[in-house]
Short mmCIF file of C-alpha atoms and ligand atoms in Angstrom, two decimals:
data_model
loop_
_atom_site.label_atom_id
_atom_site.label_comp_id
_atom_site.label_asym_id
_atom_site.label_seq_id
_atom_site.Cartn_x
_atom_site.Cartn_y
_atom_site.Cartn_z
CA MET A 1 3.95 -104.00 -9.46
CA GLN A 2 2.81 -102.08 -12.10
CA THR A 3 -0.69 -100.35 -12.83
CA VAL A 4 -3.60 -101.27 -15.27
CA ALA A 5 -2.73 -98.35 -17.06
CA ALA A 6 1.04 -98.38 -17.21
CA ALA A 7 1.03 -102.18 -18.85
CA VAL A 8 -1.19 -100.47 -21.73
CA ALA A 9 1.54 -98.07 -21.92
CA ARG A 10 4.48 -99.77 -22.71
CA ALA A 11 2.10 -102.18 -25.23
CA ARG A 12 1.37 -98.98 -27.58
CA GLU A 13 5.13 -98.02 -26.58
CA VAL A 14 6.31 -100.92 -28.24
CA PHE A 15 4.32 -100.81 -31.10
CA GLY A 16 4.68 -97.50 -31.95
CA SER A 17 7.67 -97.68 -32.13
CA GLY A 18 7.52 -100.42 -35.66
CA THR A 19 9.13 -103.49 -34.32
CA THR A 20 6.28 -105.75 -34.42
CA ARG A 21 5.76 -105.02 -38.67
CA PRO A 22 8.53 -107.77 -39.55
CA LEU A 23 8.16 -111.06 -40.26
CA ALA A 24 11.09 -111.69 -38.53
CA TRP A 25 9.38 -109.90 -35.30
CA ARG A 26 6.20 -112.27 -35.37
CA LEU A 27 7.78 -115.42 -35.71
CA GLU A 28 10.23 -114.87 -33.36
CA GLN A 29 7.54 -113.95 -30.75
CA LEU A 30 5.62 -117.23 -31.81
CA GLY A 31 8.40 -119.13 -31.20
CA SER A 32 9.10 -117.62 -27.68
CA LEU A 33 5.54 -118.14 -27.56
CA ARG A 34 5.86 -121.91 -28.12
CA ARG A 35 9.24 -122.30 -26.15
CA MET A 36 7.54 -120.59 -23.05
CA LEU A 37 4.74 -123.63 -23.44
CA VAL A 38 7.11 -126.21 -23.73
CA GLN A 39 9.78 -125.25 -21.09
CA ARG A 40 7.56 -124.35 -18.52
CA ARG A 41 4.63 -127.37 -19.38
CA ARG A 42 4.92 -127.97 -16.20
CA GLU A 43 4.00 -125.47 -13.87
CA PHE A 44 0.61 -124.50 -16.02
CA ALA A 45 -0.28 -128.02 -15.88
CA GLU A 46 0.01 -127.51 -12.40
CA ALA A 47 -2.60 -124.33 -12.21
CA LEU A 48 -4.91 -125.75 -14.50
CA ALA A 49 -4.66 -128.74 -12.18
CA SER A 50 -5.00 -126.65 -9.50
CA ASP A 51 -8.12 -124.41 -11.14
CA LEU A 52 -10.31 -127.06 -12.40
CA GLY A 53 -8.72 -130.32 -11.15
CA LYS A 54 -7.56 -130.85 -14.77
CA HIS A 55 -5.83 -133.80 -15.74
CA GLU A 56 -1.83 -133.54 -17.41
CA THR A 57 -2.71 -134.92 -19.74
CA GLU A 58 -6.01 -132.94 -20.63
CA ALA A 59 -4.49 -129.91 -19.89
CA GLN A 60 -1.85 -130.98 -22.34
CA LEU A 61 -5.19 -131.30 -25.29
CA THR A 62 -6.95 -129.03 -25.27
CA GLU A 63 -4.82 -126.21 -23.32
CA ILE A 64 -0.75 -126.48 -23.48
CA GLY A 65 -0.31 -128.51 -27.00
CA PHE A 66 -3.37 -126.91 -28.26
CA VAL A 67 -1.77 -123.50 -28.12
CA THR A 68 1.98 -124.28 -29.44
CA ALA A 69 -0.34 -126.30 -31.90
CA GLU A 70 -2.04 -123.13 -33.08
CA ALA A 71 1.77 -121.18 -32.92
CA ALA A 72 3.47 -123.48 -35.16
CA HIS A 73 0.96 -123.97 -37.81
CA LEU A 74 0.80 -119.77 -37.87
CA GLU A 75 4.30 -120.07 -37.96
CA LYS A 76 4.29 -122.31 -40.99
CA HIS A 77 2.34 -120.42 -42.89
CA LEU A 78 2.87 -116.52 -41.91
CA GLU A 79 4.77 -115.57 -44.55
CA ALA A 80 2.84 -116.91 -47.41
CA TRP A 81 -0.59 -115.54 -45.87
CA LEU A 82 1.33 -112.19 -45.76
CA ARG A 83 1.50 -111.84 -49.21
CA PRO A 84 -0.07 -108.88 -51.16
CA ARG A 85 -2.93 -109.99 -52.68
CA PRO A 86 -3.18 -108.91 -55.98
CA ALA A 87 -7.34 -107.20 -56.99
CA SER A 88 -8.18 -106.80 -60.24
CA VAL A 89 -8.03 -102.58 -61.48
CA PRO A 90 -11.13 -102.05 -64.54
CA LEU A 91 -10.37 -100.56 -67.24
CA ALA A 92 -11.72 -97.33 -66.40
CA VAL A 93 -9.08 -97.13 -63.29
CA GLN A 94 -6.00 -98.89 -65.74
CA PRO A 95 -3.16 -97.94 -65.57
CA ALA A 96 -2.99 -99.10 -62.31
CA LYS A 97 -2.21 -101.18 -59.72
CA ALA A 98 -4.00 -102.22 -57.37
CA TRP A 99 -3.09 -104.93 -54.10
CA THR A 100 -4.37 -105.61 -50.53
CA GLU A 101 -1.92 -105.98 -47.48
CA LEU A 102 -2.77 -107.21 -44.13
CA THR A 103 -1.90 -104.44 -41.67
CA PRO A 104 -1.31 -104.55 -37.99
CA LEU A 105 -4.12 -103.29 -35.90
CA GLY A 106 -1.90 -101.73 -32.97
CA VAL A 107 -2.50 -102.57 -29.29
CA VAL A 108 -4.26 -105.23 -28.38
CA LEU A 109 -7.08 -106.30 -25.42
CA VAL A 110 -7.72 -110.01 -24.44
CA ILE A 111 -9.91 -111.25 -21.47
CA GLY A 112 -10.36 -114.72 -21.09
CA PRO A 113 -12.90 -116.95 -19.15
CA TRP A 114 -11.94 -119.52 -16.62
CA ASN A 115 -12.86 -122.84 -18.24
CA TYR A 116 -9.78 -123.35 -20.51
CA PRO A 117 -7.42 -120.58 -18.69
CA LEU A 118 -4.66 -121.05 -20.78
CA GLN A 119 -6.10 -121.55 -24.13
CA LEU A 120 -8.39 -118.63 -24.20
CA LEU A 121 -5.99 -115.72 -23.42
CA LEU A 122 -2.93 -117.96 -25.88
CA ALA A 123 -4.58 -119.26 -29.14
CA PRO A 124 -6.05 -115.86 -30.24
CA LEU A 125 -1.83 -114.42 -27.87
CA ALA A 126 -0.67 -116.14 -31.44
CA GLY A 127 -3.09 -114.57 -33.58
CA ALA A 128 -2.32 -111.32 -32.22
CA LEU A 129 1.49 -111.86 -32.55
CA ALA A 130 1.03 -113.15 -35.39
CA ALA A 131 -0.62 -110.23 -36.66
CA GLY A 132 1.74 -107.53 -35.89
CA ASN A 133 -0.12 -106.43 -32.77
CA THR A 134 1.38 -106.27 -29.08
CA VAL A 135 -0.85 -107.91 -26.41
CA VAL A 136 -2.42 -106.54 -22.98
CA LEU A 137 -3.82 -109.60 -21.95
CA LYS A 138 -6.44 -110.43 -19.29
CA PRO A 139 -6.77 -114.09 -18.11
CA SER A 140 -10.08 -114.90 -15.77
CA GLU A 141 -9.40 -114.32 -11.80
CA HIS A 142 -11.68 -117.42 -11.51
CA ALA A 143 -8.43 -119.66 -12.40
CA PRO A 144 -5.83 -118.26 -10.11
CA ALA A 145 -3.26 -120.31 -10.40
CA THR A 146 -3.72 -120.34 -14.22
CA SER A 147 -3.37 -116.46 -14.08
CA ALA A 148 -0.43 -116.23 -11.07
CA ALA A 149 1.65 -118.69 -14.00
CA LEU A 150 0.71 -116.72 -16.82
CA ALA A 151 1.80 -113.18 -14.70
CA ARG A 152 4.84 -114.84 -13.57
CA TRP A 153 5.96 -116.67 -17.81
CA VAL A 154 4.91 -114.52 -20.35
CA PRO A 155 6.40 -111.52 -19.67
CA GLU A 156 9.80 -113.53 -19.20
CA TYR A 157 9.35 -114.61 -22.74
CA LEU A 158 6.88 -112.83 -24.18
CA GLN A 159 9.10 -109.08 -23.10
CA GLY A 160 7.24 -106.21 -24.71
CA ALA A 161 4.87 -107.91 -26.90
CA ALA A 162 2.51 -109.07 -24.23
CA GLU A 163 1.66 -107.78 -20.58
CA VAL A 164 -0.45 -109.56 -18.09
CA VAL A 165 -3.18 -107.74 -15.95
CA GLU A 166 -4.48 -109.50 -13.48
CA GLY A 167 -7.70 -109.37 -11.73
CA GLY A 168 -11.57 -109.07 -11.59
CA ILE A 169 -13.75 -106.76 -12.78
CA PRO A 170 -12.54 -103.77 -11.11
CA GLU A 171 -9.40 -104.49 -13.09
CA THR A 172 -11.21 -105.16 -16.60
CA THR A 173 -13.12 -102.55 -15.89
CA GLU A 174 -9.88 -99.67 -15.86
CA LEU A 175 -8.93 -101.70 -18.98
CA LEU A 176 -12.06 -101.41 -20.69
CA SER A 177 -11.76 -97.78 -19.76
CA ILE A 178 -8.76 -96.78 -22.20
CA ARG A 179 -8.77 -97.06 -26.19
CA PHE A 180 -7.73 -100.13 -27.82
CA ASP A 181 -7.57 -100.97 -31.28
CA HIS A 182 -9.29 -103.83 -31.31
CA ILE A 183 -10.76 -106.62 -27.60
CA PHE A 184 -11.34 -110.12 -28.44
CA PHE A 185 -13.17 -111.10 -25.44
CA THR A 186 -14.09 -114.58 -24.04
CA GLY A 187 -16.37 -114.99 -22.07
CA GLY A 188 -20.67 -115.24 -21.09
CA GLU A 189 -23.44 -112.76 -22.15
CA VAL A 190 -23.52 -110.59 -19.61
CA ALA A 191 -20.21 -109.52 -19.29
CA ALA A 192 -19.91 -109.58 -23.64
CA LYS A 193 -23.14 -106.09 -22.84
CA VAL A 194 -19.95 -104.18 -20.98
CA VAL A 195 -17.23 -104.80 -22.99
CA LEU A 196 -19.47 -103.92 -26.08
CA ARG A 197 -21.01 -101.34 -24.28
CA ALA A 198 -16.80 -99.90 -23.26
CA ALA A 199 -15.55 -100.32 -26.96
CA ALA A 200 -18.54 -97.81 -27.80
CA GLU A 201 -17.37 -95.03 -25.99
CA HIS A 202 -14.17 -95.67 -28.22
CA LEU A 203 -15.99 -97.14 -31.31
CA THR A 204 -13.47 -100.07 -30.87
CA PRO A 205 -13.93 -103.45 -32.56
CA VAL A 206 -14.93 -106.27 -30.97
CA THR A 207 -14.28 -109.94 -31.27
CA LEU A 208 -17.32 -111.19 -28.92
CA GLU A 209 -16.41 -115.55 -27.73
CA LEU A 210 -19.61 -116.87 -26.28
CA GLY A 211 -21.36 -119.87 -25.40
CA GLY A 212 -25.20 -120.77 -25.17
CA LYS A 213 -26.67 -124.33 -25.32
CA SER A 214 -25.05 -126.32 -28.57
CA PRO A 215 -27.49 -129.02 -29.14
CA ALA A 216 -27.01 -132.91 -29.99
CA TYR A 217 -29.36 -134.16 -32.10
CA VAL A 218 -29.49 -138.42 -32.34
CA ASP A 219 -31.27 -140.54 -34.73
CA ALA A 220 -32.10 -144.57 -34.97
CA SER A 221 -29.59 -144.68 -38.14
CA THR A 222 -26.16 -143.84 -36.31
CA ASP A 223 -24.90 -146.03 -33.78
CA LEU A 224 -25.55 -145.70 -30.65
CA ALA A 225 -23.10 -147.01 -28.41
CA LYS A 226 -20.32 -144.98 -31.06
CA ALA A 227 -23.14 -141.85 -30.14
CA ALA A 228 -22.94 -141.68 -26.30
CA LYS A 229 -19.24 -142.64 -26.16
CA ARG A 230 -18.14 -139.24 -28.25
CA LEU A 231 -21.11 -137.69 -26.66
CA ALA A 232 -20.13 -138.15 -23.29
CA TRP A 233 -17.18 -137.52 -23.75
CA GLY A 234 -17.57 -134.05 -25.20
CA ARG A 235 -19.76 -132.86 -22.02
CA PHE A 236 -18.13 -134.31 -19.36
CA MET A 237 -14.47 -133.35 -20.10
CA ASN A 238 -13.65 -131.15 -17.54
CA ALA A 239 -16.53 -132.05 -15.46
CA GLY A 240 -18.64 -130.04 -18.64
CA GLN A 241 -16.89 -126.77 -18.22
CA THR A 242 -17.00 -126.43 -21.81
CA CYS A 243 -18.22 -123.99 -23.98
CA VAL A 244 -18.20 -126.03 -27.53
CA ALA A 245 -20.23 -129.21 -25.25
CA PRO A 246 -22.73 -130.92 -26.52
CA ASP A 247 -25.64 -128.62 -24.15
CA TYR A 248 -29.21 -131.25 -24.27
CA ILE A 249 -29.37 -134.62 -26.63
CA LEU A 250 -33.05 -134.10 -28.06
CA ALA A 251 -33.81 -137.89 -29.82
CA THR A 252 -36.90 -139.62 -30.32
CA GLU A 253 -38.20 -141.61 -27.59
CA ASP A 254 -36.56 -145.28 -28.90
CA VAL A 255 -33.47 -143.62 -29.26
CA LEU A 256 -33.46 -141.56 -25.70
CA VAL A 257 -34.18 -145.09 -24.27
CA PRO A 258 -31.06 -147.44 -26.02
CA LEU A 259 -28.58 -143.95 -25.83
CA GLU A 260 -29.61 -143.56 -22.31
CA ARG A 261 -28.40 -147.22 -20.97
CA GLU A 262 -25.55 -147.04 -23.63
CA LEU A 263 -24.31 -143.01 -22.21
CA VAL A 264 -24.07 -145.04 -19.01
CA LYS A 265 -22.09 -147.39 -19.71
CA ALA A 266 -19.52 -144.28 -21.51
CA ILE A 267 -19.86 -142.77 -18.26
CA GLY A 268 -17.73 -145.79 -16.95
CA ALA A 269 -15.68 -146.38 -19.02
CA LEU A 270 -14.64 -142.82 -19.35
CA PHE A 271 -14.45 -142.65 -15.60
CA GLY A 272 -14.88 -145.96 -14.13
CA PRO A 273 -18.17 -146.78 -11.71
CA ASP A 274 -17.02 -143.48 -9.13
CA SER A 275 -16.32 -141.12 -11.30
CA ALA A 276 -14.45 -138.98 -7.28
CA ARG A 277 -11.99 -141.67 -7.97
CA SER A 278 -10.75 -140.88 -11.31
CA ALA A 279 -7.45 -138.53 -11.72
CA CYS A 280 -9.58 -138.22 -15.41
CA TYR A 281 -12.32 -136.10 -14.35
CA GLY A 282 -12.11 -132.47 -13.78
CA ARG A 283 -13.17 -130.09 -10.72
CA ILE A 284 -16.01 -127.34 -10.49
CA VAL A 285 -14.16 -124.47 -10.80
CA ASN A 286 -15.95 -122.84 -7.45
CA ASP A 287 -18.61 -122.68 -4.93
CA ARG A 288 -20.85 -120.59 -7.15
CA HIS A 289 -21.14 -122.82 -10.34
CA PHE A 290 -21.32 -125.90 -7.69
CA ASP A 291 -24.25 -124.64 -6.69
CA ARG A 292 -25.73 -123.66 -9.52
CA LEU A 293 -25.81 -126.84 -10.73
CA ALA A 294 -26.31 -128.24 -8.12
CA ALA A 295 -29.23 -126.01 -7.84
CA LEU A 296 -30.15 -127.64 -11.65
CA ALA A 297 -30.09 -130.93 -10.76
CA ASP A 298 -32.20 -131.23 -8.02
CA SER A 299 -34.83 -128.84 -9.81
CA SER A 300 -35.36 -131.21 -12.56
CA THR A 301 -34.98 -135.90 -13.00
CA VAL A 302 -32.07 -137.01 -12.53
CA VAL A 303 -31.59 -140.62 -13.67
CA HIS A 304 -27.90 -141.15 -13.66
CA GLY A 305 -25.23 -139.62 -11.59
CA GLY A 306 -26.16 -136.54 -9.11
CA GLU A 307 -23.94 -137.28 -6.81
CA ARG A 308 -21.56 -134.93 -5.73
CA ASP A 309 -19.36 -133.30 -2.76
CA ALA A 310 -19.40 -129.56 -2.02
CA ASP A 311 -15.68 -130.23 -0.47
CA SER A 312 -13.70 -131.06 -3.44
CA LEU A 313 -15.95 -129.36 -6.08
CA HIS A 314 -16.45 -133.18 -7.20
CA PHE A 315 -19.65 -133.02 -9.20
CA ALA A 316 -20.56 -137.08 -10.37
CA PRO A 317 -21.42 -136.82 -14.67
CA THR A 318 -25.56 -137.14 -14.68
CA LEU A 319 -28.05 -137.12 -16.61
CA LEU A 320 -31.20 -135.81 -16.42
CA ARG A 321 -35.01 -135.86 -17.88
CA PRO A 322 -36.12 -132.24 -17.93
CA ALA A 323 -39.43 -131.77 -17.98
CA PRO A 324 -40.53 -128.83 -19.86
CA GLY A 325 -40.32 -126.22 -17.99
CA ASP A 326 -37.19 -127.07 -15.75
CA ALA A 327 -34.44 -123.86 -15.37
CA VAL A 328 -31.96 -126.91 -16.86
CA MET A 329 -33.57 -126.34 -20.17
CA GLY A 330 -33.04 -122.76 -19.73
CA GLU A 331 -29.85 -121.46 -19.64
CA GLU A 332 -26.26 -122.35 -20.98
CA ILE A 333 -25.71 -125.98 -18.65
CA PHE A 334 -21.56 -125.11 -18.43
CA GLY A 335 -21.43 -128.41 -15.96
CA PRO A 336 -21.25 -131.71 -15.78
CA LEU A 337 -25.61 -132.91 -16.58
CA LEU A 338 -26.98 -133.95 -19.55
CA PRO A 339 -30.65 -133.29 -20.42
CA LEU A 340 -32.10 -136.47 -22.67
CA VAL A 341 -35.33 -134.82 -24.18
CA PRO A 342 -37.65 -136.46 -26.25
CA VAL A 343 -38.87 -135.51 -29.58
CA SER A 344 -40.98 -136.71 -32.11
CA GLY A 345 -38.84 -136.36 -35.21
CA ARG A 346 -36.37 -133.95 -37.09
CA ASP A 347 -38.69 -131.87 -37.68
CA GLU A 348 -39.42 -131.34 -34.47
CA ALA A 349 -36.13 -130.46 -33.02
CA ILE A 350 -35.03 -128.41 -35.84
CA ARG A 351 -37.60 -126.53 -34.38
CA MET A 352 -36.93 -126.52 -31.55
CA ILE A 353 -33.03 -125.55 -32.14
CA ASN A 354 -34.90 -122.14 -33.97
CA ALA A 355 -36.84 -121.78 -31.68
CA GLY A 356 -33.72 -120.71 -29.10
CA ALA A 357 -31.02 -118.08 -30.04
CA LYS A 358 -28.37 -119.66 -32.46
CA PRO A 359 -25.78 -122.03 -30.91
CA LEU A 360 -22.45 -121.95 -30.77
CA ALA A 361 -22.70 -125.50 -31.98
CA LEU A 362 -24.81 -128.46 -33.49
CA TYR A 363 -24.35 -132.09 -33.56
CA VAL A 364 -25.72 -134.46 -35.32
CA PHE A 365 -25.56 -138.26 -35.57
CA SER A 366 -26.64 -139.57 -38.16
CA ASN A 367 -26.43 -141.14 -41.52
CA ASP A 368 -29.36 -139.94 -43.16
CA ALA A 369 -28.29 -137.66 -45.64
CA ASP A 370 -31.71 -136.15 -45.69
CA THR A 371 -31.12 -135.78 -41.95
CA ARG A 372 -28.08 -134.28 -42.24
CA ARG A 373 -29.55 -131.89 -45.12
CA ALA A 374 -32.07 -130.88 -43.31
CA PHE A 375 -29.90 -129.66 -40.56
CA ALA A 376 -27.55 -127.81 -42.71
CA GLU A 377 -30.20 -126.13 -44.09
CA GLN A 378 -32.43 -125.27 -42.26
CA THR A 379 -30.45 -124.01 -38.81
CA SER A 380 -28.26 -122.08 -38.14
CA SER A 381 -25.02 -122.08 -35.83
CA GLY A 382 -21.44 -121.13 -35.25
CA ALA A 383 -20.29 -124.29 -36.15
CA LEU A 384 -22.54 -127.54 -37.48
CA CYS A 385 -20.71 -131.02 -36.70
CA PHE A 386 -21.67 -134.52 -37.60
CA ASP A 387 -20.67 -137.69 -36.07
CA VAL A 388 -18.30 -135.81 -33.27
CA PRO A 389 -18.48 -132.75 -30.82
CA ALA A 390 -16.28 -130.25 -29.59
CA VAL A 391 -12.95 -131.58 -32.11
CA HIS A 392 -13.84 -128.79 -34.96
CA LEU A 393 -12.10 -126.13 -32.38
CA MET A 394 -8.54 -128.97 -33.65
CA VAL A 395 -8.95 -128.12 -37.69
CA PRO A 396 -7.23 -125.02 -38.09
CA GLY A 397 -8.81 -124.24 -41.11
CA LEU A 398 -12.08 -124.21 -39.84
CA PRO A 399 -12.75 -120.52 -38.20
CA PHE A 400 -14.01 -120.94 -34.47
CA GLY A 401 -16.77 -118.04 -33.51
CA GLY A 402 -19.61 -118.65 -32.43
CA VAL A 403 -23.32 -116.57 -34.83
CA GLY A 404 -26.32 -114.16 -33.34
CA ARG A 405 -26.18 -114.67 -29.47
CA SER A 406 -23.44 -116.78 -29.40
CA GLY A 407 -20.13 -114.34 -31.01
CA MET A 408 -19.74 -112.75 -33.86
CA GLY A 409 -16.22 -112.31 -35.65
CA ALA A 410 -13.73 -115.89 -35.53
CA TYR A 411 -10.41 -117.78 -35.28
CA HIS A 412 -7.76 -119.89 -35.22
CA GLY A 413 -4.95 -120.58 -38.25
CA GLU A 414 -5.65 -117.85 -40.82
CA HIS A 415 -8.57 -116.52 -39.74
CA SER A 416 -6.81 -115.10 -36.55
CA LEU A 417 -4.76 -113.12 -38.88
CA ARG A 418 -7.36 -112.00 -40.05
CA THR A 419 -9.53 -110.98 -37.26
CA PHE A 420 -6.07 -109.25 -35.98
CA SER A 421 -5.37 -107.26 -38.81
CA HIS A 422 -6.13 -104.50 -41.52
CA GLU A 423 -7.29 -105.76 -44.41
CA ARG A 424 -5.13 -102.44 -46.20
CA SER A 425 -6.65 -101.63 -49.85
CA THR A 426 -3.50 -100.31 -51.59
CA LEU A 427 -3.99 -98.56 -55.24
CA ALA A 428 -1.02 -96.80 -57.04
CA LYS A 429 -1.83 -95.12 -60.59
CA PRO A 430 1.01 -93.68 -62.63
CA LEU A 431 1.05 -89.67 -63.20
CA TRP A 432 1.74 -90.68 -66.96
CA PRO A 433 -0.06 -91.28 -68.77
CA GLU A 434 -3.96 -89.00 -66.83
CA THR A 435 -6.87 -90.97 -68.45
CA LEU A 436 -9.04 -89.23 -65.51
CA ALA A 437 -8.72 -86.21 -67.18
CA LEU A 438 -12.14 -88.27 -69.22
CA ILE A 439 -14.01 -87.68 -65.68
CA TYR A 440 -12.41 -84.27 -64.85
CA PRO A 441 -15.31 -81.68 -65.53
CA PRO A 442 -16.23 -79.54 -67.44
CA TYR A 443 -18.73 -82.14 -68.69
CA THR A 444 -19.47 -82.44 -72.67
CA LYS A 445 -21.11 -85.04 -74.37
CA THR A 446 -18.21 -86.67 -75.71
CA LYS A 447 -16.87 -87.30 -71.79
CA HIS A 448 -20.44 -88.60 -70.96
CA ARG A 449 -21.13 -90.94 -74.14
CA ILE A 450 -17.80 -92.05 -71.89
CA ILE A 451 -18.80 -92.47 -68.62
CA SER A 452 -21.90 -93.69 -69.49
CA THR A 453 -20.67 -96.15 -72.04
CA LEU A 454 -16.52 -97.36 -69.91
CA VAL A 455 -16.69 -96.11 -66.68
CA ALA A 456 -20.32 -96.44 -65.00
CA PRO A 457 -22.27 -97.73 -67.68
CA ALA A 458 -26.68 -97.28 -67.15
CA GLY A 459 -26.95 -101.25 -68.16
CA LYS A 460 -30.75 -102.45 -69.29
CA ALA A 461 -33.31 -102.25 -66.56
CA PRO A 462 -33.88 -105.96 -65.12
CA ALA A 463 -37.17 -107.50 -66.61
CA PRO A 464 -40.10 -107.21 -63.92
CA GLY A 465 -39.63 -111.13 -61.98
CA PRO A 466 -42.84 -112.60 -61.72
CA ASP A 467 -43.48 -111.21 -58.09
CA ARG A 468 -42.82 -107.23 -58.93
CA SER A 469 -45.72 -105.71 -59.19
P1 NAD B 1 -17.34 -114.19 -17.54
O1 NAD B 1 -17.80 -113.41 -18.73
O2 NAD B 1 -18.01 -114.18 -16.10
O3 NAD B 1 -15.66 -113.63 -17.39
C1 NAD B 1 -15.63 -113.46 -18.74
C2 NAD B 1 -13.81 -112.39 -18.12
O4 NAD B 1 -14.57 -111.60 -18.48
C3 NAD B 1 -13.18 -112.98 -17.05
O5 NAD B 1 -12.23 -111.94 -17.14
C4 NAD B 1 -14.30 -111.28 -16.17
O6 NAD B 1 -13.36 -111.29 -15.40
C5 NAD B 1 -14.59 -109.95 -16.75
N1 NAD B 1 -15.30 -110.05 -16.92
C6 NAD B 1 -16.27 -110.10 -15.85
N2 NAD B 1 -17.66 -109.87 -15.64
C7 NAD B 1 -17.30 -108.10 -15.90
C8 NAD B 1 -17.78 -107.15 -15.60
N3 NAD B 1 -19.24 -107.67 -15.53
N4 NAD B 1 -17.29 -106.33 -16.11
C9 NAD B 1 -15.80 -106.10 -17.19
N5 NAD B 1 -14.76 -108.06 -17.30
C10 NAD B 1 -16.32 -108.48 -16.05
O7 NAD B 1 -17.48 -115.51 -18.93
P2 NAD B 1 -16.87 -116.94 -17.38
O8 NAD B 1 -17.83 -117.25 -15.99
O9 NAD B 1 -15.81 -116.78 -17.25
O10 NAD B 1 -17.00 -118.26 -18.50
C11 NAD B 1 -18.35 -118.57 -18.99
C12 NAD B 1 -18.84 -117.90 -19.95
O11 NAD B 1 -17.45 -117.95 -21.44
C13 NAD B 1 -19.46 -119.33 -20.56
O12 NAD B 1 -21.23 -118.24 -21.30
C14 NAD B 1 -19.16 -120.05 -21.90
O13 NAD B 1 -19.86 -121.05 -23.13
C15 NAD B 1 -17.83 -118.80 -22.35
N6 NAD B 1 -16.75 -119.60 -23.22
C16 NAD B 1 -17.53 -119.28 -24.43
C17 NAD B 1 -15.74 -119.54 -25.21
C18 NAD B 1 -15.96 -119.77 -26.62
O14 NAD B 1 -14.58 -120.16 -27.15
N7 NAD B 1 -17.10 -119.40 -26.97
C19 NAD B 1 -14.93 -120.47 -24.71
C20 NAD B 1 -15.57 -120.76 -22.95
C21 NAD B 1 -16.54 -119.84 -22.32
#
C-alpha cells in the first residue's frame, strides 16, 4: 500500500508532466470514468447497499447514473467551454488583443462524506479532470464498502489521473498537511473548519459543500397531497441522510393538520405499511447516528412513525410536532425525522428562516405569486425551489452549492469546470506602433490632457443624492 505522501507525489508528477492539459486527455479520462461506472455498476451498487441499504434503483438515480450523466455532459460541452473568451480592449490600450483561457489548477484534493459516498466524490472528480487537473480522492471511512470499491477500481480506470487515499481523520490530517492547488470538501461544519484552517497554511483555495437545515414552506394554495408526496420523497430518500432534504416544514396550523394526514399516506405509498420490510427504504449509516436520531426523536413529540431497530439500523419515517426549543430544531437532522412547525403565515416563516443560518436549499410550495416573490426577495439560500425538493441537483446548468454557513463555491456542469480552473487573463500588444509613449514620463501638459481625456478621464462628479448630506 502506498503512503499518503507517495499518492500525492504521483499525482503531482503526472500533472507536472503536462499530459493532462490537452483536450484529448481530459475527454479520455471522462470516458474512462463513465466506462468504470457502467462496467462496475454492480460492484458499486452492492457497496452502496452494504453501506447504506440503498436500493439499486436509488443508487443508479442518485449516485452511479448521476455521475455518468455529469461526465457525459462535461464531455459533450467541454471543447466549447474551453474556447478562449475575447475581452474588449479600451482605446487607451489599443492596438492589442485580450482574452481569457481556462487553465488547470494542478493537483486537487477531494474529500467526501458518507451519505452519497460515490456521487459526492466522483462528481467533483469529473469536473476536476475536465479542467485538466490530477486528483487525490479521500472517501469517507463511514462508508467502508464504497471506499474500498473506489480504491479498487479508480486506479484501474483512471491510472495516473486520480489517486485514492482511504482512511479517516489521521489520513485526512496528513493529506491536509501537504500543499494542494485546490481542496474540494463536502461534509459538516466541524471538519470544514479543520480543512479551512489547514488550507490557510498553504493559501490553498477551497470549495466547501456543507449542510444545515433546509426549510420547506407550504401554504393552502398548493395541492397538499402532491406536495406531501414530493416532500416525503425528498425527506425520506436515503433514510433522510441527504444534505438537501427538507429538514422541517413551516405552515399555518390549518395547513399542517391536513398536510400531516397526506404525509402519512405518502409515506405508506412510498415504503408500504412497514418500512422495515421495504427494500426501497435505506438504513442509518452507523450506531452513532442511529443513537443521535433516537435521542432527537425521544426529546420531541412523535406523531407518526418512530419505530426503530438498533440491530438492523432501521429507523422508520417519522413525523414530529416539536415544542419550541426541542433539540431537533437546533441542529441539522440528517435522518428520517420531519418536524412540522406551525407559523402564523409567510412573514413569520421568512423571519424564522432569516433568523437561522442561510440554508443550502429552500423549498416553497405555493401557487401564490406574491408568496413566491416574497421568499425570492426576502431570503438567502444556496438554492430556491418551487414545488419540489432536491431535484435542482439534476439540472447541470444550475450551480450547486451553499451560501454563508451552508458552503462556499459551487459545481456541476460548466460551474465545475470553472471551479477547478483558473481563468487566466491574457493580453498581447504589438511593440509597434508604440502607443504607450503617450503615457510614459516625462509628463508634459499635452500628455496630461491626453491622459485626462482619453486614458483616465476625470469624469463629472456625481450630483449629491437626497440622502448625501
Ligand atoms: P464529516 O464532516 O464528518 O466528514 C466529511 C469528510 O471529512 C470525511 O471524509 C471525513 O473523513 C473527513 N473528516 C471528518 N472529520 C475530520 C477532521 N477532524 N479532520 C480531517 N478530516 C475530517 O461529514 P459527514 O458526516 O461525512 O457528512 C455529513 C455532513 O455533510 C452533513 O452536514 C451534510 O449536510 C453535509 N453534506 C453536504 C453536502 C453538499 O453537497 N452540500 C452533501 C452531503 C453531505
